[in-house]
Every structure is written in C-alpha cells, then in structure tokens.
PDB file of C-alpha atoms in Angstrom:
ATOM      1  CA  MET A 181      87.163  79.000 149.478  1.00  0.00           C
ATOM      2  CA  GLN A 182      87.867  80.667 146.469  1.00  0.00           C
ATOM      3  CA  ASN A 183      85.627  83.806 147.227  1.00  0.00           C
ATOM      4  CA  GLN A 184      85.177  86.030 150.116  1.00  0.00           C
ATOM      5  CA  TYR A 185      81.807  85.967 151.745  1.00  0.00           C
ATOM      6  CA  THR A 186      80.219  88.538 153.984  1.00  0.00           C
ATOM      7  CA  LEU A 187      77.440  87.829 155.905  1.00  0.00           C
ATOM      8  CA  MET A 188      74.573  90.347 156.619  1.00  0.00           C
ATOM      9  CA  ARG A 189      71.466  89.879 158.701  1.00  0.00           C
ATOM     10  CA  HIS A 190      68.734  92.111 157.729  1.00  0.00           C
ATOM     11  CA  GLY A 191      67.711  95.248 159.671  1.00  0.00           C
ATOM     12  CA  GLU A 192      64.969  95.743 162.270  1.00  0.00           C
ATOM     13  CA  SER A 193      61.774  94.041 160.427  1.00  0.00           C
ATOM     14  CA  LEU A 194      57.955  94.580 161.552  1.00  0.00           C
ATOM     15  CA  ALA A 195      58.172  91.230 162.964  1.00  0.00           C
ATOM     16  CA  ASN A 196      61.193  91.725 164.905  1.00  0.00           C
ATOM     17  CA  ARG A 197      59.337  95.108 166.184  1.00  0.00           C
ATOM     18  CA  LYS A 198      55.995  93.031 167.190  1.00  0.00           C
ATOM     19  CA  GLY A 199      58.091  90.109 168.385  1.00  0.00           C
ATOM     20  CA  LEU A 200      56.674  87.451 165.857  1.00  0.00           C
ATOM     21  CA  ILE A 201      58.194  84.516 164.215  1.00  0.00           C
ATOM     22  CA  VAL A 202      57.459  85.093 160.742  1.00  0.00           C
ATOM     23  CA  SER A 203      58.889  82.334 158.571  1.00  0.00           C
ATOM     24  CA  ALA A 204      56.846  80.932 156.024  1.00  0.00           C
ATOM     25  CA  PRO A 205      56.410  82.128 152.506  1.00  0.00           C
ATOM     26  CA  GLU A 206      53.018  83.259 152.602  1.00  0.00           C
ATOM     27  CA  ASN A 207      53.675  85.688 155.274  1.00  0.00           C
ATOM     28  CA  ALA A 208      57.268  86.844 154.638  1.00  0.00           C
ATOM     29  CA  LEU A 209      57.349  87.185 150.775  1.00  0.00           C
ATOM     30  CA  ASN A 210      55.547  90.303 150.666  1.00  0.00           C
ATOM     31  CA  ASP A 211      54.786  91.471 154.368  1.00  0.00           C
ATOM     32  CA  TYR A 212      56.820  92.253 157.401  1.00  0.00           C
ATOM     33  CA  GLY A 213      59.424  94.493 155.653  1.00  0.00           C
ATOM     34  CA  LEU A 214      61.908  96.774 157.341  1.00  0.00           C
ATOM     35  CA  THR A 215      60.601  99.559 159.742  1.00  0.00           C
ATOM     36  CA  SER A 216      62.256 103.033 159.425  1.00  0.00           C
ATOM     37  CA  LYS A 217      64.707 101.922 162.413  1.00  0.00           C
ATOM     38  CA  GLY A 218      65.773  98.917 160.300  1.00  0.00           C
ATOM     39  CA  ALA A 219      66.475 101.068 157.078  1.00  0.00           C
ATOM     40  CA  ASP A 220      68.618 103.441 159.229  1.00  0.00           C
ATOM     41  CA  GLN A 221      70.540 100.522 160.450  1.00  0.00           C
ATOM     42  CA  VAL A 222      71.380  98.973 157.262  1.00  0.00           C
ATOM     43  CA  ILE A 223      72.562 102.480 156.100  1.00  0.00           C
ATOM     44  CA  SER A 224      74.769 102.628 158.895  1.00  0.00           C
ATOM     45  CA  ALA A 225      76.021  98.956 158.630  1.00  0.00           C
ATOM     46  CA  ALA A 226      76.494  99.489 154.814  1.00  0.00           C
ATOM     47  CA  LEU A 227      78.574 102.699 155.349  1.00  0.00           C
ATOM     48  CA  LYS A 228      80.889 101.070 158.240  1.00  0.00           C
ATOM     49  CA  SER A 229      81.295  98.400 156.118  1.00  0.00           C
ATOM     50  CA  ARG A 230      83.900  96.939 153.643  1.00  0.00           C
ATOM     51  CA  ILE A 231      81.334  96.134 151.217  1.00  0.00           C
ATOM     52  CA  HIS A 232      82.099  97.790 147.728  1.00  0.00           C
ATOM     53  CA  SER A 233      80.908  98.446 144.382  1.00  0.00           C
ATOM     54  CA  ASP A 234      81.975  95.377 142.950  1.00  0.00           C
ATOM     55  CA  THR A 235      80.253  93.116 145.893  1.00  0.00           C
ATOM     56  CA  LEU A 236      77.952  90.627 144.553  1.00  0.00           C
ATOM     57  CA  ILE A 237      74.888  90.907 146.910  1.00  0.00           C
ATOM     58  CA  VAL A 238      72.961  87.444 147.115  1.00  0.00           C
ATOM     59  CA  SER A 239      69.632  87.759 149.250  1.00  0.00           C
ATOM     60  CA  SER A 240      66.958  85.753 150.491  1.00  0.00           C
ATOM     61  CA  ASP A 241      63.950  86.665 148.805  1.00  0.00           C
ATOM     62  CA  TYR A 242      62.033  87.389 151.993  1.00  0.00           C
ATOM     63  CA  ARG A 243      60.805  91.059 151.873  1.00  0.00           C
ATOM     64  CA  ARG A 244      62.731  91.992 155.025  1.00  0.00           C
ATOM     65  CA  ALA A 245      66.057  90.955 153.331  1.00  0.00           C
ATOM     66  CA  ILE A 246      65.294  92.144 150.131  1.00  0.00           C
ATOM     67  CA  GLU A 247      64.895  95.559 151.353  1.00  0.00           C
ATOM     68  CA  THR A 248      67.719  95.226 153.227  1.00  0.00           C
ATOM     69  CA  ALA A 249      70.137  94.132 149.907  1.00  0.00           C
ATOM     70  CA  GLU A 250      68.230  97.153 148.090  1.00  0.00           C
ATOM     71  CA  ILE A 251      69.596  99.457 150.860  1.00  0.00           C
ATOM     72  CA  VAL A 252      72.835  98.113 150.837  1.00  0.00           C
ATOM     73  CA  HIS A 253      73.093  97.906 146.833  1.00  0.00           C
ATOM     74  CA  SER A 254      72.357 101.763 146.871  1.00  0.00           C
ATOM     75  CA  VAL A 255      74.723 103.091 149.566  1.00  0.00           C
ATOM     76  CA  VAL A 256      77.864 101.278 147.822  1.00  0.00           C
ATOM     77  CA  ALA A 257      76.332 102.078 144.009  1.00  0.00           C
ATOM     78  CA  CYS A 258      76.808  98.538 143.563  1.00  0.00           C
ATOM     79  CA  LYS A 259      77.689  97.542 139.839  1.00  0.00           C
ATOM     80  CA  HIS A 260      75.825  94.469 139.836  1.00  0.00           C
ATOM     81  CA  ASP A 261      72.042  93.086 140.081  1.00  0.00           C
ATOM     82  CA  ILE A 262      70.780  91.546 143.526  1.00  0.00           C
ATOM     83  CA  VAL A 263      70.622  88.275 143.166  1.00  0.00           C
ATOM     84  CA  ARG A 264      67.692  86.446 145.066  1.00  0.00           C
ATOM     85  CA  ASP A 265      67.857  83.074 146.145  1.00  0.00           C
ATOM     86  CA  GLU A 266      65.359  80.890 148.273  1.00  0.00           C
ATOM     87  CA  ARG A 267      68.051  78.710 149.525  1.00  0.00           C
ATOM     88  CA  ILE A 268      68.971  81.573 152.244  1.00  0.00           C
ATOM     89  CA  ARG A 269      65.288  82.129 153.107  1.00  0.00           C
ATOM     90  CA  GLU A 270      64.594  82.302 156.825  1.00  0.00           C
ATOM     91  CA  ARG A 271      64.410  78.777 158.532  1.00  0.00           C
ATOM     92  CA  PHE A 272      61.034  77.367 158.758  1.00  0.00           C
ATOM     93  CA  PHE A 273      59.680  77.560 162.556  1.00  0.00           C
ATOM     94  CA  GLY A 274      56.936  75.454 161.616  1.00  0.00           C
ATOM     95  CA  ASP A 275      53.841  75.826 164.397  1.00  0.00           C
ATOM     96  CA  TRP A 276      55.298  78.585 166.018  1.00  0.00           C
ATOM     97  CA  GLU A 277      54.806  80.756 162.838  1.00  0.00           C
ATOM     98  CA  LEU A 278      53.173  84.006 163.898  1.00  0.00           C
ATOM     99  CA  GLU A 279      53.995  83.412 167.643  1.00  0.00           C
ATOM    100  CA  ASP A 280      55.703  84.825 170.135  1.00  0.00           C
ATOM    101  CA  HIS A 281      59.309  85.172 169.489  1.00  0.00           C
ATOM    102  CA  ARG A 282      60.325  83.833 172.888  1.00  0.00           C
ATOM    103  CA  HIS A 283      59.504  80.448 171.217  1.00  0.00           C
ATOM    104  CA  TYR A 284      62.933  80.515 169.349  1.00  0.00           C
ATOM    105  CA  GLU A 285      64.365  79.549 172.867  1.00  0.00           C
ATOM    106  CA  ASP A 286      62.257  76.367 172.997  1.00  0.00           C
ATOM    107  CA  VAL A 287      63.733  75.827 169.084  1.00  0.00           C
ATOM    108  CA  TRP A 288      67.267  76.412 170.115  1.00  0.00           C
ATOM    109  CA  GLN A 289      66.604  73.744 173.012  1.00  0.00           C
ATOM    110  CA  ASN A 290      65.580  71.094 170.807  1.00  0.00           C
ATOM    111  CA  ASP A 291      68.625  71.909 168.388  1.00  0.00           C
ATOM    112  CA  LEU A 292      71.193  71.177 171.177  1.00  0.00           C
ATOM    113  CA  ALA A 293      69.427  67.884 171.892  1.00  0.00           C
ATOM    114  CA  SER A 294      69.336  67.177 168.088  1.00  0.00           C
ATOM    115  CA  PRO A 295      69.994  68.232 164.521  1.00  0.00           C
ATOM    116  CA  THR A 296      67.701  66.676 163.141  1.00  0.00           C
ATOM    117  CA  SER A 297      64.934  67.479 165.160  1.00  0.00           C
ATOM    118  CA  THR A 298      61.266  68.272 163.788  1.00  0.00           C
ATOM    119  CA  ASP A 299      59.766  68.836 167.047  1.00  0.00           C
ATOM    120  CA  ASN A 300      56.707  71.585 166.521  1.00  0.00           C
ATOM    121  CA  ASN A 301      57.226  70.927 162.907  1.00  0.00           C
ATOM    122  CA  VAL A 302      60.556  73.398 162.809  1.00  0.00           C
ATOM    123  CA  GLU A 303      62.770  73.121 159.673  1.00  0.00           C
ATOM    124  CA  PRO A 304      65.653  70.743 161.625  1.00  0.00           C
ATOM    125  CA  VAL A 305      69.287  72.435 161.840  1.00  0.00           C
ATOM    126  CA  LEU A 306      71.106  70.116 159.256  1.00  0.00           C
ATOM    127  CA  ASP A 307      68.536  70.903 156.524  1.00  0.00           C
ATOM    128  CA  THR A 308      68.583  74.272 156.763  1.00  0.00           C
ATOM    129  CA  LEU A 309      72.394  74.005 156.826  1.00  0.00           C
ATOM    130  CA  ALA A 310      72.144  72.013 153.427  1.00  0.00           C
ATOM    131  CA  ARG A 311      70.225  74.099 151.549  1.00  0.00           C
ATOM    132  CA  ALA A 312      72.236  77.251 152.603  1.00  0.00           C
ATOM    133  CA  GLN A 313      75.437  75.472 152.112  1.00  0.00           C
ATOM    134  CA  SER A 314      74.333  74.333 148.539  1.00  0.00           C
ATOM    135  CA  LEU A 315      74.153  78.033 147.571  1.00  0.00           C
ATOM    136  CA  ILE A 316      77.757  78.797 148.905  1.00  0.00           C
ATOM    137  CA  GLU A 317      78.593  75.488 146.659  1.00  0.00           C
ATOM    138  CA  SER A 318      76.937  77.137 143.804  1.00  0.00           C
ATOM    139  CA  LEU A 319      78.910  80.386 143.986  1.00  0.00           C
ATOM    140  CA  GLU A 320      82.112  78.560 144.560  1.00  0.00           C
ATOM    141  CA  ALA A 321      81.383  76.926 141.283  1.00  0.00           C
ATOM    142  CA  ASP A 322      80.281  80.088 139.301  1.00  0.00           C
ATOM    143  CA  TYR A 323      82.815  82.670 140.703  1.00  0.00           C
ATOM    144  CA  THR A 324      86.316  83.160 141.487  1.00  0.00           C
ATOM    145  CA  ASN A 325      88.085  85.722 143.800  1.00  0.00           C
ATOM    146  CA  ARG A 326      85.120  87.879 144.090  1.00  0.00           C
ATOM    147  CA  SER A 327      83.395  89.605 147.386  1.00  0.00           C
ATOM    148  CA  ILE A 328      80.125  87.881 148.160  1.00  0.00           C
ATOM    149  CA  LEU A 329      77.636  89.690 150.545  1.00  0.00           C
ATOM    150  CA  LEU A 330      74.915  87.053 151.597  1.00  0.00           C
ATOM    151  CA  VAL A 331      71.910  88.717 153.225  1.00  0.00           C
ATOM    152  CA  SER A 332      69.837  86.348 155.291  1.00  0.00           C
ATOM    153  CA  HIS A 333      68.158  85.728 158.765  1.00  0.00           C
ATOM    154  CA  GLY A 334      69.879  85.123 162.032  1.00  0.00           C
ATOM    155  CA  ASP A 335      69.464  81.315 162.354  1.00  0.00           C
ATOM    156  CA  VAL A 336      70.853  80.266 158.754  1.00  0.00           C
ATOM    157  CA  LEU A 337      73.685  82.829 159.058  1.00  0.00           C
ATOM    158  CA  GLN A 338      74.635  81.248 162.329  1.00  0.00           C
ATOM    159  CA  ILE A 339      74.217  77.782 161.622  1.00  0.00           C
ATOM    160  CA  LEU A 340      76.289  78.737 158.496  1.00  0.00           C
ATOM    161  CA  LEU A 341      79.119  80.077 160.721  1.00  0.00           C
ATOM    162  CA  ALA A 342      78.942  76.998 162.750  1.00  0.00           C
ATOM    163  CA  HIS A 343      79.542  74.641 160.268  1.00  0.00           C
ATOM    164  CA  TYR A 344      82.355  76.561 158.443  1.00  0.00           C
ATOM    165  CA  HIS A 345      84.414  76.710 161.647  1.00  0.00           C
ATOM    166  CA  ARG A 346      83.803  73.082 162.308  1.00  0.00           C
ATOM    167  CA  LEU A 347      81.154  73.618 165.229  1.00  0.00           C
ATOM    168  CA  ASN A 348      78.553  71.016 165.654  1.00  0.00           C
ATOM    169  CA  PRO A 349      75.616  73.110 163.951  1.00  0.00           C
ATOM    170  CA  ARG A 350      73.509  72.116 166.743  1.00  0.00           C
ATOM    171  CA  PHE A 351      75.617  74.392 168.872  1.00  0.00           C
ATOM    172  CA  HIS A 352      74.797  77.305 166.715  1.00  0.00           C
ATOM    173  CA  ARG A 353      73.242  79.164 169.689  1.00  0.00           C
ATOM    174  CA  SER A 354      76.736  79.161 171.044  1.00  0.00           C
ATOM    175  CA  LEU A 355      78.114  81.656 168.616  1.00  0.00           C
ATOM    176  CA  SER A 356      77.815  85.403 169.394  1.00  0.00           C
ATOM    177  CA  ALA A 357      74.234  86.355 168.355  1.00  0.00           C
ATOM    178  CA  ILE A 358      74.129  88.435 164.751  1.00  0.00           C
ATOM    179  CA  GLY A 359      72.081  91.484 165.445  1.00  0.00           C
ATOM    180  CA  ASN A 360      69.971  93.268 163.259  1.00  0.00           C
ATOM    181  CA  ALA A 361      71.946  94.624 160.089  1.00  0.00           C
ATOM    182  CA  GLU A 362      75.107  93.315 161.634  1.00  0.00           C
ATOM    183  CA  VAL A 363      78.063  92.245 159.064  1.00  0.00           C
ATOM    184  CA  ARG A 364      79.860  89.566 160.033  1.00  0.00           C
ATOM    185  CA  SER A 365      82.859  87.793 157.910  1.00  0.00           C
ATOM    186  CA  LEU A 366      82.240  84.333 157.164  1.00  0.00           C
ATOM    187  CA  ALA A 367      85.979  83.780 158.220  1.00  0.00           C
ATOM    188  CA  LYS A 368      85.180  85.295 161.303  1.00  0.00           C
ATOM    189  CA  LEU A 369      83.941  83.147 164.156  1.00  0.00           C
ATOM    190  CA  GLU A 370      82.496  84.886 167.554  1.00  0.00           C
ATOM    191  CA  LEU A 371      81.966  82.751 170.467  1.00  0.00           C
ATOM    192  CA  ALA A 372      79.320  83.568 173.015  1.00  0.00           C
ATOM    193  CA  ASN A 373      79.756  80.854 175.544  1.00  0.00           C
ATOM    194  CA  LYS A 374      83.077  78.682 174.430  1.00  0.00           C
ATOM    195  CA  SER A 375      81.786  75.484 176.791  1.00  0.00           C
ATOM    196  CA  THR A 376      79.253  74.588 174.673  1.00  0.00           C
ATOM    197  CA  ALA A 377      81.243  74.712 171.672  1.00  0.00           C
ATOM    198  CA  ALA A 378      83.126  71.439 172.179  1.00  0.00           C
TER     199      ALA A 378
END
C-alpha cells in the first residue's frame, strides 16, 4: 500500500461500561459516547503514539468513535479536518442489539463456522470486511505517502487486520484483542492463538 495506516479502537464507551452491545445507527450515532475513563484512555494513547499533526484522521461516524477522533485531533494538533465514514462503523450485531456483551462469544463462534453466517441477523464477517476494505481502497486512490489513522471498533479493525495479513477473516479472534483506545499499525500482526490462524 502507498499510505501508512494506523488503527485505533475508540476509548471506553458507556456501552462498554454497561456491558451492552450497541451497533445500530439509531442507538450509536448520538448515544453511548465515551466515559471519562475512555476520554483519559484516548489522551494517554495519543500522547504515547506516533500520530502527528499531519495525520489524516478517518473515523466511524458513531459517537464513541467521533469523540475519540476529536480528542486525538486536539492532542496532536492535527492540521486536517476529521473525515467521517460510515464504512468503518461498528459491525451490526443484529438480534443482539442492546443485549449483554457476552453474546459476542456466540457471534464469534458462528464466525469460525462460516464467514458468511447471518445467524441472529448479524452482519457477516465478509460483509464487514468488504465495506471496510472499500474505504482503504478509496484512500489508496486519493492519497499517496500519507499517515492515515482509522478510528473504529473492535471487530471491524480485527477483521481488517486478519485480511491484510492473509488470514482467513473468520479467524479474526485469533488476533490479540484490540483494547479500548489501543493504537496498532495495520502492518503489525499480533496472534492470540497461533494454532487457530491456519
């Protein structure tokens, strides 16, 4: 790729604090923003990162991601406006919306069985990958030699990482889980369990 991509998951959100799955636009666009702890996480991560003032920040348009992007933008005194893009919104978790976050495990088990699974009306892995990958392809067409920060959500970022490191995306949970406000290079791969990444 001709640009350098850094990935960042949003800081702790109210949904994280309450242990809820929040993925639908009607709930996530205007509600469930960052907690005070989440804001502090983002500040700390931005200060420790290599994100700089000439970085182009592209963010999911969900509130928790936009608030994260705005904090980073301020901390690094970014010279460019934040770009909002719905292609890196949270993966849609269907029937599990506003349910206990322990149901993520049910989703991930279905992912392992098939990357096209739509059980419980969850967005399939391959659909999530297609929309996120289309954003990167657009950025590749529009920019050259730019540092680009993608601010998004756990599953979206892990599915992207799996794809760009030639892992079958159904194994995205074999990657080390991206924590709240964690910054990771798209060029870096961290496996949680190498035996499942075949």
